[in-house]
PDB file of C-alpha atoms (C1' of nucleotides) in Angstrom:
ATOM      1  CA  MET A   1      23.304 -19.839  15.243  1.00 80.00           C
ATOM      2  CA  GLY A   2      22.623 -16.365  13.897  1.00 90.00           C
ATOM      3  CA  LEU A   3      20.430 -17.790  11.181  1.00 97.00           C
ATOM      4  CA  THR A   4      16.716 -17.014  11.220  1.00 98.00           C
ATOM      5  CA  LYS A   5      14.421 -19.985  10.542  1.00 98.00           C
ATOM      6  CA  SER A   6      12.284 -18.217   7.946  1.00 98.00           C
ATOM      7  CA  GLU A   7      10.755 -21.470   6.677  1.00 98.00           C
ATOM      8  CA  ILE A   8       8.534 -21.887   9.704  1.00 98.00           C
ATOM      9  CA  PHE A   9       6.848 -18.508   9.352  1.00 98.00           C
ATOM     10  CA  THR A  10       4.220 -17.160   6.982  1.00 98.00           C
ATOM     11  CA  ASP A  11       5.132 -14.947   4.037  1.00 98.00           C
ATOM     12  CA  THR A  12       3.459 -12.001   5.720  1.00 97.00           C
ATOM     13  CA  GLN A  13       5.408 -12.500   8.911  1.00 98.00           C
ATOM     14  CA  ASN A  14       8.666 -12.725   7.010  1.00 98.00           C
ATOM     15  CA  GLN A  15       7.806  -9.662   4.926  1.00 97.00           C
ATOM     16  CA  ILE A  16       6.940  -7.509   7.919  1.00 98.00           C
ATOM     17  CA  ALA A  17      10.070  -8.647   9.700  1.00 98.00           C
ATOM     18  CA  SER A  18      12.289  -7.986   6.676  1.00 98.00           C
ATOM     19  CA  LEU A  19      10.956  -4.474   6.232  1.00 98.00           C
ATOM     20  CA  ALA A  20      11.185  -3.697   9.929  1.00 98.00           C
ATOM     21  CA  LYS A  21      14.706  -5.049  10.005  1.00 98.00           C
ATOM     22  CA  VAL A  22      15.826  -2.644   7.301  1.00 98.00           C
ATOM     23  CA  ILE A  23      14.256   0.255   9.185  1.00 98.00           C
ATOM     24  CA  GLY A  24      15.895  -1.055  12.328  1.00 98.00           C
ATOM     25  CA  HIS A  25      19.043   1.004  11.995  1.00 98.00           C
ATOM     26  CA  PRO A  26      19.226   4.720  12.817  1.00 98.00           C
ATOM     27  CA  ALA A  27      21.380   5.495   9.784  1.00 98.00           C
ATOM     28  CA  ARG A  28      18.731   4.087   7.484  1.00 98.00           C
ATOM     29  CA  VAL A  29      16.006   5.937   9.380  1.00 98.00           C
ATOM     30  CA  ALA A  30      18.035   9.120   8.944  1.00 97.00           C
ATOM     31  CA  ILE A  31      18.470   8.470   5.229  1.00 96.00           C
ATOM     32  CA  ILE A  32      14.732   7.938   4.747  1.00 96.00           C
ATOM     33  CA  GLN A  33      13.886  11.065   6.742  1.00 95.00           C
ATOM     34  CA  HIS A  34      16.360  13.113   4.760  1.00 94.00           C
ATOM     35  CA  LEU A  35      15.076  11.890   1.417  1.00 93.00           C
ATOM     36  CA  LEU A  36      11.521  12.628   2.531  1.00 91.00           C
ATOM     37  CA  LYS A  37      12.394  16.133   3.686  1.00 89.00           C
ATOM     38  CA  LEU A  38      14.219  17.202   0.546  1.00 86.00           C
ATOM     39  CA  ASN A  39      11.453  16.302  -1.807  1.00 64.00           C
ATOM     40  CA  SER A  40      13.687  16.434  -4.770  1.00 57.00           C
ATOM     41  CA  CYS A  41      16.309  13.789  -4.468  1.00 68.00           C
ATOM     42  CA  ILE A  42      19.666  13.849  -2.872  1.00 74.00           C
ATOM     43  CA  CYS A  43      23.045  12.445  -3.698  1.00 67.00           C
ATOM     44  CA  GLY A  44      26.006  11.661  -1.537  1.00 79.00           C
ATOM     45  CA  ASP A  45      25.844  14.625   0.781  1.00 89.00           C
ATOM     46  CA  LEU A  46      24.149  11.998   2.862  1.00 96.00           C
ATOM     47  CA  VAL A  47      27.690  11.133   3.810  1.00 96.00           C
ATOM     48  CA  ASP A  48      28.215  14.645   5.161  1.00 95.00           C
ATOM     49  CA  GLU A  49      24.729  14.892   6.623  1.00 95.00           C
ATOM     50  CA  ILE A  50      25.020  11.632   8.533  1.00 96.00           C
ATOM     51  CA  GLY A  51      28.390  11.122  10.195  1.00 96.00           C
ATOM     52  CA  LEU A  52      29.444   7.786   8.768  1.00 97.00           C
ATOM     53  CA  ALA A  53      32.128   6.869   6.268  1.00 97.00           C
ATOM     54  CA  GLN A  54      31.222   6.755   2.611  1.00 97.00           C
ATOM     55  CA  PRO A  55      31.405   2.961   2.245  1.00 97.00           C
ATOM     56  CA  THR A  56      29.135   2.572   5.257  1.00 98.00           C
ATOM     57  CA  ILE A  57      26.506   4.902   3.822  1.00 97.00           C
ATOM     58  CA  SER A  58      26.787   3.128   0.509  1.00 97.00           C
ATOM     59  CA  GLN A  59      26.104  -0.144   2.253  1.00 98.00           C
ATOM     60  CA  HIS A  60      23.009   1.209   3.999  1.00 98.00           C
ATOM     61  CA  LEU A  61      21.759   2.684   0.729  1.00 97.00           C
ATOM     62  CA  LYS A  62      22.155  -0.728  -0.841  1.00 98.00           C
ATOM     63  CA  GLU A  63      19.933  -2.345   1.752  1.00 98.00           C
ATOM     64  CA  LEU A  64      17.283   0.310   1.242  1.00 97.00           C
ATOM     65  CA  LYS A  65      17.538  -0.251  -2.504  1.00 96.00           C
ATOM     66  CA  ASN A  66      17.270  -4.018  -2.048  1.00 97.00           C
ATOM     67  CA  ILE A  67      13.795  -3.764  -0.555  1.00 97.00           C
ATOM     68  CA  GLY A  68      12.891  -1.181  -3.179  1.00 96.00           C
ATOM     69  CA  LEU A  69      12.294   1.660  -0.760  1.00 95.00           C
ATOM     70  CA  ILE A  70      14.683   4.007  -2.563  1.00 95.00           C
ATOM     71  CA  GLU A  71      16.047   4.418  -6.066  1.00 94.00           C
ATOM     72  CA  GLY A  72      19.321   5.762  -7.367  1.00 94.00           C
ATOM     73  CA  ASN A  73      19.975   7.720 -10.514  1.00 93.00           C
ATOM     74  CA  ILE A  74      23.409   8.341 -11.970  1.00 93.00           C
ATOM     75  CA  GLU A  75      24.092  12.002 -12.705  1.00 92.00           C
ATOM     76  CA  GLY A  76      27.567  12.504 -13.936  1.00 93.00           C
ATOM     77  CA  THR A  77      29.960  11.279 -11.301  1.00 94.00           C
ATOM     78  CA  SER A  78      27.380  11.439  -8.547  1.00 94.00           C
ATOM     79  CA  VAL A  79      24.276   9.383  -7.803  1.00 95.00           C
ATOM     80  CA  CYS A  80      20.978  10.925  -6.858  1.00 94.00           C
ATOM     81  CA  TYR A  81      18.776   8.963  -4.487  1.00 94.00           C
ATOM     82  CA  CYS A  82      15.108   9.321  -3.737  1.00 92.00           C
ATOM     83  CA  ILE A  83      12.171   7.528  -2.216  1.00 93.00           C
ATOM     84  CA  ASN A  84      10.177   5.154  -4.384  1.00 92.00           C
ATOM     85  CA  PRO A  85       6.693   6.477  -3.604  1.00 91.00           C
ATOM     86  CA  ASN A  86       4.848   3.303  -4.588  1.00 91.00           C
ATOM     87  CA  LYS A  87       6.952   1.056  -2.440  1.00 93.00           C
ATOM     88  CA  PHE A  88       6.869   3.582   0.350  1.00 94.00           C
ATOM     89  CA  ASP A  89       3.069   3.539   0.368  1.00 92.00           C
ATOM     90  CA  GLU A  90       3.076  -0.227   0.230  1.00 93.00           C
ATOM     91  CA  VAL A  91       5.332  -0.448   3.262  1.00 94.00           C
ATOM     92  CA  LYS A  92       3.256   2.160   5.042  1.00 93.00           C
ATOM     93  CA  LYS A  93       0.105   0.134   4.426  1.00 92.00           C
ATOM     94  CA  MET A  94       1.747  -3.034   5.661  1.00 93.00           C
ATOM     95  CA  PHE A  95       2.722  -1.437   8.955  1.00 92.00           C
ATOM     96  CA  ILE A  96      -0.651   0.234   9.413  1.00 90.00           C
ATOM     97  CA  GLU A  97      -2.350  -3.088   8.835  1.00 92.00           C
ATOM     98  CA  PHE A  98      -0.056  -4.781  11.316  1.00 94.00           C
ATOM     99  CA  PHE A  99      -0.585  -2.142  13.971  1.00 90.00           C
ATOM    100  CA  GLY A 100      -4.116  -1.290  12.965  1.00 83.00           C
ATOM    101  CA  GLN A 101      -5.633  -4.175  14.823  1.00 62.00           C
ATOM    102  CA  LYS A 102      -7.417  -3.210  18.000  1.00 63.00           C
ATOM    103  CA  SER A 103      -5.078  -3.540  20.894  1.00 57.00           C
ATOM    104  CA  CYS A 104      -5.564  -6.161  23.588  1.00 54.00           C
ATOM    105  CA  ILE A 105      -8.766  -5.663  25.549  1.00 60.00           C
ATOM    106  CA  LYS A 106      -8.164  -5.619  29.261  1.00 61.00           C
ATOM    107  CA  ASP A 107      -9.933  -8.887  30.025  1.00 59.00           C
ATOM    108  CA  GLY A 108      -6.928 -11.112  29.901  1.00 69.00           C
ATOM    109  CA  CYS A 109      -4.423 -12.044  32.532  1.00 75.00           C
ATOM    110  CA  CYS A 110      -2.619  -8.722  32.654  1.00 74.00           C
TER     111      CYS A 110
ATOM    112  CA  MET B   1      32.635  -3.706  14.062  1.00 82.00           C
ATOM    113  CA  GLY B   2      29.002  -4.799  14.425  1.00 90.00           C
ATOM    114  CA  LEU B   3      28.439  -1.878  16.790  1.00 97.00           C
ATOM    115  CA  THR B   4      25.924   0.792  15.816  1.00 98.00           C
ATOM    116  CA  LYS B   5      27.098   4.375  16.357  1.00 98.00           C
ATOM    117  CA  SER B   6      23.971   5.543  18.157  1.00 98.00           C
ATOM    118  CA  GLU B   7      25.625   8.720  19.455  1.00 98.00           C
ATOM    119  CA  ILE B   8      25.528  10.424  16.096  1.00 98.00           C
ATOM    120  CA  PHE B   9      21.767  10.065  15.634  1.00 98.00           C
ATOM    121  CA  THR B  10      18.795  11.821  17.187  1.00 98.00           C
ATOM    122  CA  ASP B  11      16.754  10.242  19.964  1.00 98.00           C
ATOM    123  CA  THR B  12      13.831   9.852  17.597  1.00 97.00           C
ATOM    124  CA  GLN B  13      15.948   8.108  15.006  1.00 98.00           C
ATOM    125  CA  ASN B  14      17.333   5.736  17.602  1.00 98.00           C
ATOM    126  CA  GLN B  15      13.893   5.079  19.038  1.00 97.00           C
ATOM    127  CA  ILE B  16      12.320   4.271  15.693  1.00 98.00           C
ATOM    128  CA  ALA B  17      15.247   2.045  14.810  1.00 98.00           C
ATOM    129  CA  SER B  18      15.142   0.219  18.141  1.00 98.00           C
ATOM    130  CA  LEU B  19      11.438  -0.506  17.850  1.00 98.00           C
ATOM    131  CA  ALA B  20      11.735  -1.575  14.228  1.00 98.00           C
ATOM    132  CA  LYS B  21      14.647  -3.807  15.103  1.00 98.00           C
ATOM    133  CA  VAL B  22      12.593  -5.689  17.680  1.00 98.00           C
ATOM    134  CA  ILE B  23       9.798  -6.168  15.157  1.00 98.00           C
ATOM    135  CA  GLY B  24      12.426  -7.223  12.632  1.00 98.00           C
ATOM    136  CA  HIS B  25      12.217 -10.913  13.400  1.00 98.00           C
ATOM    137  CA  PRO B  26       9.408 -13.162  12.170  1.00 98.00           C
ATOM    138  CA  ALA B  27       9.143 -14.998  15.492  1.00 98.00           C
ATOM    139  CA  ARG B  28       8.469 -11.742  17.295  1.00 98.00           C
ATOM    140  CA  VAL B  29       5.984 -10.700  14.617  1.00 98.00           C
ATOM    141  CA  ALA B  30       4.246 -14.044  15.106  1.00 97.00           C
ATOM    142  CA  ILE B  31       4.166 -13.599  18.877  1.00 96.00           C
ATOM    143  CA  ILE B  32       2.616 -10.144  18.562  1.00 96.00           C
ATOM    144  CA  GLN B  33       0.042 -11.360  16.053  1.00 95.00           C
ATOM    145  CA  HIS B  34      -0.871 -14.277  18.267  1.00 94.00           C
ATOM    146  CA  LEU B  35      -1.252 -12.132  21.343  1.00 93.00           C
ATOM    147  CA  LEU B  36      -3.419  -9.702  19.374  1.00 91.00           C
ATOM    148  CA  LYS B  37      -5.643 -12.468  18.006  1.00 89.00           C
ATOM    149  CA  LEU B  38      -6.312 -14.185  21.311  1.00 85.00           C
ATOM    150  CA  ASN B  39      -7.484 -11.100  23.085  1.00 63.00           C
ATOM    151  CA  SER B  40      -7.134 -12.667  26.430  1.00 57.00           C
ATOM    152  CA  CYS B  41      -3.533 -13.470  27.039  1.00 68.00           C
ATOM    153  CA  ILE B  42      -1.515 -16.491  26.245  1.00 75.00           C
ATOM    154  CA  CYS B  43       1.155 -18.435  27.976  1.00 68.00           C
ATOM    155  CA  GLY B  44       3.810 -20.731  26.657  1.00 78.00           C
ATOM    156  CA  ASP B  45       1.761 -22.513  24.062  1.00 88.00           C
ATOM    157  CA  LEU B  46       3.553 -19.921  21.973  1.00 95.00           C
ATOM    158  CA  VAL B  47       6.272 -22.535  21.993  1.00 96.00           C
ATOM    159  CA  ASP B  48       3.894 -25.043  20.374  1.00 94.00           C
ATOM    160  CA  GLU B  49       2.263 -22.448  18.141  1.00 95.00           C
ATOM    161  CA  ILE B  50       5.563 -21.178  16.755  1.00 96.00           C
ATOM    162  CA  GLY B  51       8.050 -23.907  15.963  1.00 95.00           C
ATOM    163  CA  LEU B  52      11.053 -22.826  17.997  1.00 97.00           C
ATOM    164  CA  ALA B  53      12.607 -24.275  21.132  1.00 97.00           C
ATOM    165  CA  GLN B  54      11.433 -23.008  24.501  1.00 97.00           C
ATOM    166  CA  PRO B  55      14.608 -21.074  25.346  1.00 97.00           C
ATOM    167  CA  THR B  56      14.452 -19.350  21.976  1.00 98.00           C
ATOM    168  CA  ILE B  57      10.862 -18.229  22.496  1.00 97.00           C
ATOM    169  CA  SER B  58      11.736 -17.117  25.988  1.00 97.00           C
ATOM    170  CA  GLN B  59      14.516 -14.976  24.562  1.00 98.00           C
ATOM    171  CA  HIS B  60      12.213 -13.353  21.991  1.00 98.00           C
ATOM    172  CA  LEU B  61       9.617 -12.691  24.688  1.00 97.00           C
ATOM    173  CA  LYS B  62      12.303 -11.020  26.749  1.00 97.00           C
ATOM    174  CA  GLU B  63      13.127  -8.596  23.933  1.00 98.00           C
ATOM    175  CA  LEU B  64       9.481  -7.733  23.488  1.00 97.00           C
ATOM    176  CA  LYS B  65       9.211  -7.182  27.241  1.00 96.00           C
ATOM    177  CA  ASN B  66      12.320  -4.998  27.228  1.00 97.00           C
ATOM    178  CA  ILE B  67      10.718  -2.421  24.962  1.00 97.00           C
ATOM    179  CA  GLY B  68       7.506  -2.733  26.968  1.00 96.00           C
ATOM    180  CA  LEU B  69       5.382  -4.035  24.124  1.00 95.00           C
ATOM    181  CA  ILE B  70       4.209  -7.071  26.103  1.00 95.00           C
ATOM    182  CA  GLU B  71       3.777  -7.956  29.745  1.00 93.00           C
ATOM    183  CA  GLY B  72       4.006 -11.248  31.567  1.00 94.00           C
ATOM    184  CA  ASN B  73       1.999 -12.415  34.529  1.00 92.00           C
ATOM    185  CA  ILE B  74       2.899 -15.408  36.639  1.00 93.00           C
ATOM    186  CA  GLU B  75       0.021 -17.841  37.072  1.00 92.00           C
ATOM    187  CA  GLY B  76       1.146 -20.834  39.031  1.00 93.00           C
ATOM    188  CA  THR B  77       3.968 -22.469  37.161  1.00 94.00           C
ATOM    189  CA  SER B  78       3.126 -20.798  33.885  1.00 94.00           C
ATOM    190  CA  VAL B  79       3.405 -17.212  32.704  1.00 94.00           C
ATOM    191  CA  CYS B  80       0.658 -15.450  30.848  1.00 93.00           C
ATOM    192  CA  TYR B  81       1.710 -12.865  28.293  1.00 94.00           C
ATOM    193  CA  CYS B  82      -0.273 -10.116  26.673  1.00 92.00           C
ATOM    194  CA  ILE B  83       0.096  -6.894  24.756  1.00 92.00           C
ATOM    195  CA  ASN B  84       0.588  -3.682  26.704  1.00 92.00           C
ATOM    196  CA  PRO B  85      -2.087  -1.572  24.984  1.00 90.00           C
ATOM    197  CA  ASN B  86      -0.575   1.781  25.932  1.00 91.00           C
ATOM    198  CA  LYS B  87       2.848   0.952  24.609  1.00 93.00           C
ATOM    199  CA  PHE B  88       1.323  -0.689  21.579  1.00 93.00           C
ATOM    200  CA  ASP B  89      -0.542   2.507  20.713  1.00 92.00           C
ATOM    201  CA  GLU B  90       2.575   4.546  21.329  1.00 93.00           C
ATOM    202  CA  VAL B  91       4.573   2.396  18.938  1.00 94.00           C
ATOM    203  CA  LYS B  92       1.761   2.512  16.422  1.00 93.00           C
ATOM    204  CA  LYS B  93       1.717   6.293  16.554  1.00 92.00           C
ATOM    205  CA  MET B  94       5.461   6.486  16.126  1.00 93.00           C
ATOM    206  CA  PHE B  95       5.365   4.405  12.971  1.00 92.00           C
ATOM    207  CA  ILE B  96       2.370   6.238  11.556  1.00 90.00           C
ATOM    208  CA  GLU B  97       4.164   9.523  12.131  1.00 93.00           C
ATOM    209  CA  PHE B  98       7.284   8.211  10.467  1.00 94.00           C
ATOM    210  CA  PHE B  99       5.406   6.908   7.463  1.00 90.00           C
ATOM    211  CA  GLY B 100       2.698   9.512   7.554  1.00 83.00           C
ATOM    212  CA  GLN B 101       4.760  12.104   5.751  1.00 63.00           C
ATOM    213  CA  LYS B 102       3.769  12.667   2.173  1.00 64.00           C
ATOM    214  CA  SER B 103       5.856  10.541  -0.084  1.00 58.00           C
ATOM    215  CA  CYS B 104       8.394  11.991  -2.491  1.00 55.00           C
ATOM    216  CA  ILE B 105       6.860  14.147  -5.154  1.00 61.00           C
ATOM    217  CA  LYS B 106       7.929  13.182  -8.651  1.00 62.00           C
ATOM    218  CA  ASP B 107       9.943  16.285  -9.374  1.00 59.00           C
ATOM    219  CA  GLY B 108      13.302  15.020  -8.256  1.00 70.00           C
ATOM    220  CA  CYS B 109      15.959  13.090 -10.070  1.00 76.00           C
ATOM    221  CA  CYS B 110      14.123   9.786 -10.194  1.00 74.00           C
TER     222      CYS B 110
ATOM    223  C1'  DT C   1      45.452  11.843 -22.159  1.00 57.26           C
ATOM    224  C1'  DA C   2      46.088  12.677 -17.281  1.00 57.26           C
ATOM    225  C1'  DT C   3      43.896  13.944 -13.069  1.00 57.26           C
ATOM    226  C1'  DA C   4      40.230  14.686  -9.932  1.00 57.26           C
ATOM    227  C1'  DT C   5      35.741  13.428  -8.136  1.00 57.26           C
ATOM    228  C1'  DT C   6      32.101  10.424  -6.811  1.00 57.26           C
ATOM    229  C1'  DC C   7      30.395   6.272  -5.654  1.00 57.26           C
ATOM    230  C1'  DA C   8      30.475   0.992  -5.312  1.00 57.26           C
ATOM    231  C1'  DT C   9      32.789  -3.088  -3.948  1.00 57.26           C
ATOM    232  C1'  DC C  10      36.098  -5.967  -1.427  1.00 57.26           C
ATOM    233  C1'  DG C  11      38.260  -7.488   2.574  1.00 57.26           C
ATOM    234  C1'  DT C  12      38.396  -7.554   7.335  1.00 57.26           C
ATOM    235  C1'  DA C  13      37.925  -6.731  12.437  1.00 57.26           C
ATOM    236  C1'  DA C  14      34.738  -6.207  16.112  1.00 57.26           C
ATOM    237  C1'  DT C  15      30.415  -7.012  17.797  1.00 57.26           C
ATOM    238  C1'  DA C  16      25.500  -8.697  17.654  1.00 57.26           C
ATOM    239  C1'  DT C  17      21.970 -12.077  16.790  1.00 57.26           C
ATOM    240  C1'  DT C  18      19.843 -16.549  16.502  1.00 57.26           C
ATOM    241  C1'  DG C  19      18.981 -20.965  18.200  1.00 57.26           C
ATOM    242  C1'  DC C  20      19.462 -24.717  21.261  1.00 57.26           C
ATOM    243  C1'  DA C  21      21.135 -28.071  24.980  1.00 57.26           C
ATOM    244  C1'  DA C  22      21.891 -28.032  29.654  1.00 57.26           C
ATOM    245  C1'  DT C  23      20.724 -26.252  33.779  1.00 57.26           C
ATOM    246  C1'  DA C  24      18.545 -23.320  37.297  1.00 57.26           C
ATOM    247  C1'  DT C  25      14.350 -21.570  39.466  1.00 57.26           C
ATOM    248  C1'  DA C  26       9.808 -21.541  41.062  1.00 57.26           C
ATOM    249  C1'  DT C  27       5.404 -23.352  41.937  1.00 57.26           C
ATOM    250  C1'  DA C  28       1.917 -27.166  42.056  1.00 57.26           C
ATOM    251  C1'  DA C  29       0.699 -31.741  43.102  1.00 57.26           C
ATOM    252  C1'  DA C  30       1.431 -36.198  45.162  1.00 57.26           C
TER     253       DA C  30
ATOM    254  C1'  DT D   1       9.283 -33.674  51.179  1.00 57.26           C
ATOM    255  C1'  DT D   2       9.562 -35.448  46.668  1.00 57.26           C
ATOM    256  C1'  DT D   3       8.262 -35.108  41.967  1.00 57.26           C
ATOM    257  C1'  DA D   4       6.424 -32.954  37.988  1.00 57.26           C
ATOM    258  C1'  DT D   5       5.633 -28.881  35.200  1.00 57.26           C
ATOM    259  C1'  DA D   6       6.620 -24.437  33.256  1.00 57.26           C
ATOM    260  C1'  DT D   7       9.678 -20.867  32.394  1.00 57.26           C
ATOM    261  C1'  DA D   8      14.156 -18.325  32.737  1.00 57.26           C
ATOM    262  C1'  DT D   9      19.070 -18.282  32.406  1.00 57.26           C
ATOM    263  C1'  DT D  10      23.634 -19.777  30.945  1.00 57.26           C
ATOM    264  C1'  DG D  11      26.950 -21.127  27.669  1.00 57.26           C
ATOM    265  C1'  DC D  12      28.136 -21.856  23.225  1.00 57.26           C
ATOM    266  C1'  DA D  13      28.419 -22.486  18.055  1.00 57.26           C
ATOM    267  C1'  DA D  14      27.113 -20.602  13.698  1.00 57.26           C
ATOM    268  C1'  DT D  15      25.988 -16.779  11.230  1.00 57.26           C
ATOM    269  C1'  DA D  16      24.841 -11.770  10.508  1.00 57.26           C
ATOM    270  C1'  DT D  17      25.678  -6.921  10.999  1.00 57.26           C
ATOM    271  C1'  DT D  18      28.267  -2.705  11.352  1.00 57.26           C
ATOM    272  C1'  DA D  19      31.936   0.130  10.137  1.00 57.26           C
ATOM    273  C1'  DC D  20      35.912   1.418   7.598  1.00 57.26           C
ATOM    274  C1'  DG D  21      40.394   1.405   4.811  1.00 57.26           C
ATOM    275  C1'  DA D  22      41.829   0.212   0.399  1.00 57.26           C
ATOM    276  C1'  DT D  23      40.724  -0.207  -4.094  1.00 57.26           C
ATOM    277  C1'  DG D  24      38.075  -0.279  -8.434  1.00 57.26           C
ATOM    278  C1'  DA D  25      34.963   1.802 -11.942  1.00 57.26           C
ATOM    279  C1'  DA D  26      32.990   5.577 -14.161  1.00 57.26           C
ATOM    280  C1'  DT D  27      32.594  10.197 -15.529  1.00 57.26           C
ATOM    281  C1'  DA D  28      34.017  15.073 -15.657  1.00 57.26           C
ATOM    282  C1'  DT D  29      37.596  18.475 -16.173  1.00 57.26           C
ATOM    283  C1'  DA D  30      42.178  20.307 -17.197  1.00 57.26           C
TER     284       DA D  30
END
DNA sequence: TATATTCATCGTAATATTGCAATATATAAA
DNA sequence: TTTATATATTGCAATATTACGATGAATATA
């Protein structure tokens, strides 16, 4: 059906999945990496940096904005994007907590 | 088009995205959490535990197997699944490295 | 004001994902 | 061998995602 049954899962499970889903595209990974590297923010040379059309990049930026991971600031005709440090730390913590659990002890079936 | 242009991204970017994409569904998050909680492995009571039909769970398990995050072991008519600790640690490290970078210093445009 | 530049939005085609019923497969038990 | 049980696979419908051309909105410059 293409429609995820979010109702049957916990808030935490849905949150982790939503965040992971947004990171689950190489263009968005590339955008995050680029914004992290150039500490001061970056505008639409992301379009040149990454090899996708401008509307496509704009769409990916929108998804990153939707979960609050990045922010945009209008500067003349261009828009300057950067990481939202608070949200970034929050997401980081969420993943560390998810993965931080001890991994399966070898006393099971495999 | 619905088709990701993987060619234009680095291996690392594609890897991170692929892993995140698999985690980007609450059912798969729930499966991982459940397998982590019950240290010894678990079979298809995942179907009862999570509220999705058996073929759907089977499909999600397949995706988790594909990236090597879980393993299945046939035990009679049932199959016992568990986390692959090595792969789990590898994935953990990859995410920590990705998020581990210092977050954007507040000297940019936003 | 007219034009150029930058970015967002809309519309759309191609493909992917989600979920399930039906069915196949494999093993255990009778 | 037959039947029951557990899981995988297939096929399909509904929806989501990806990518881009065309266009719109906003600001800067001539």
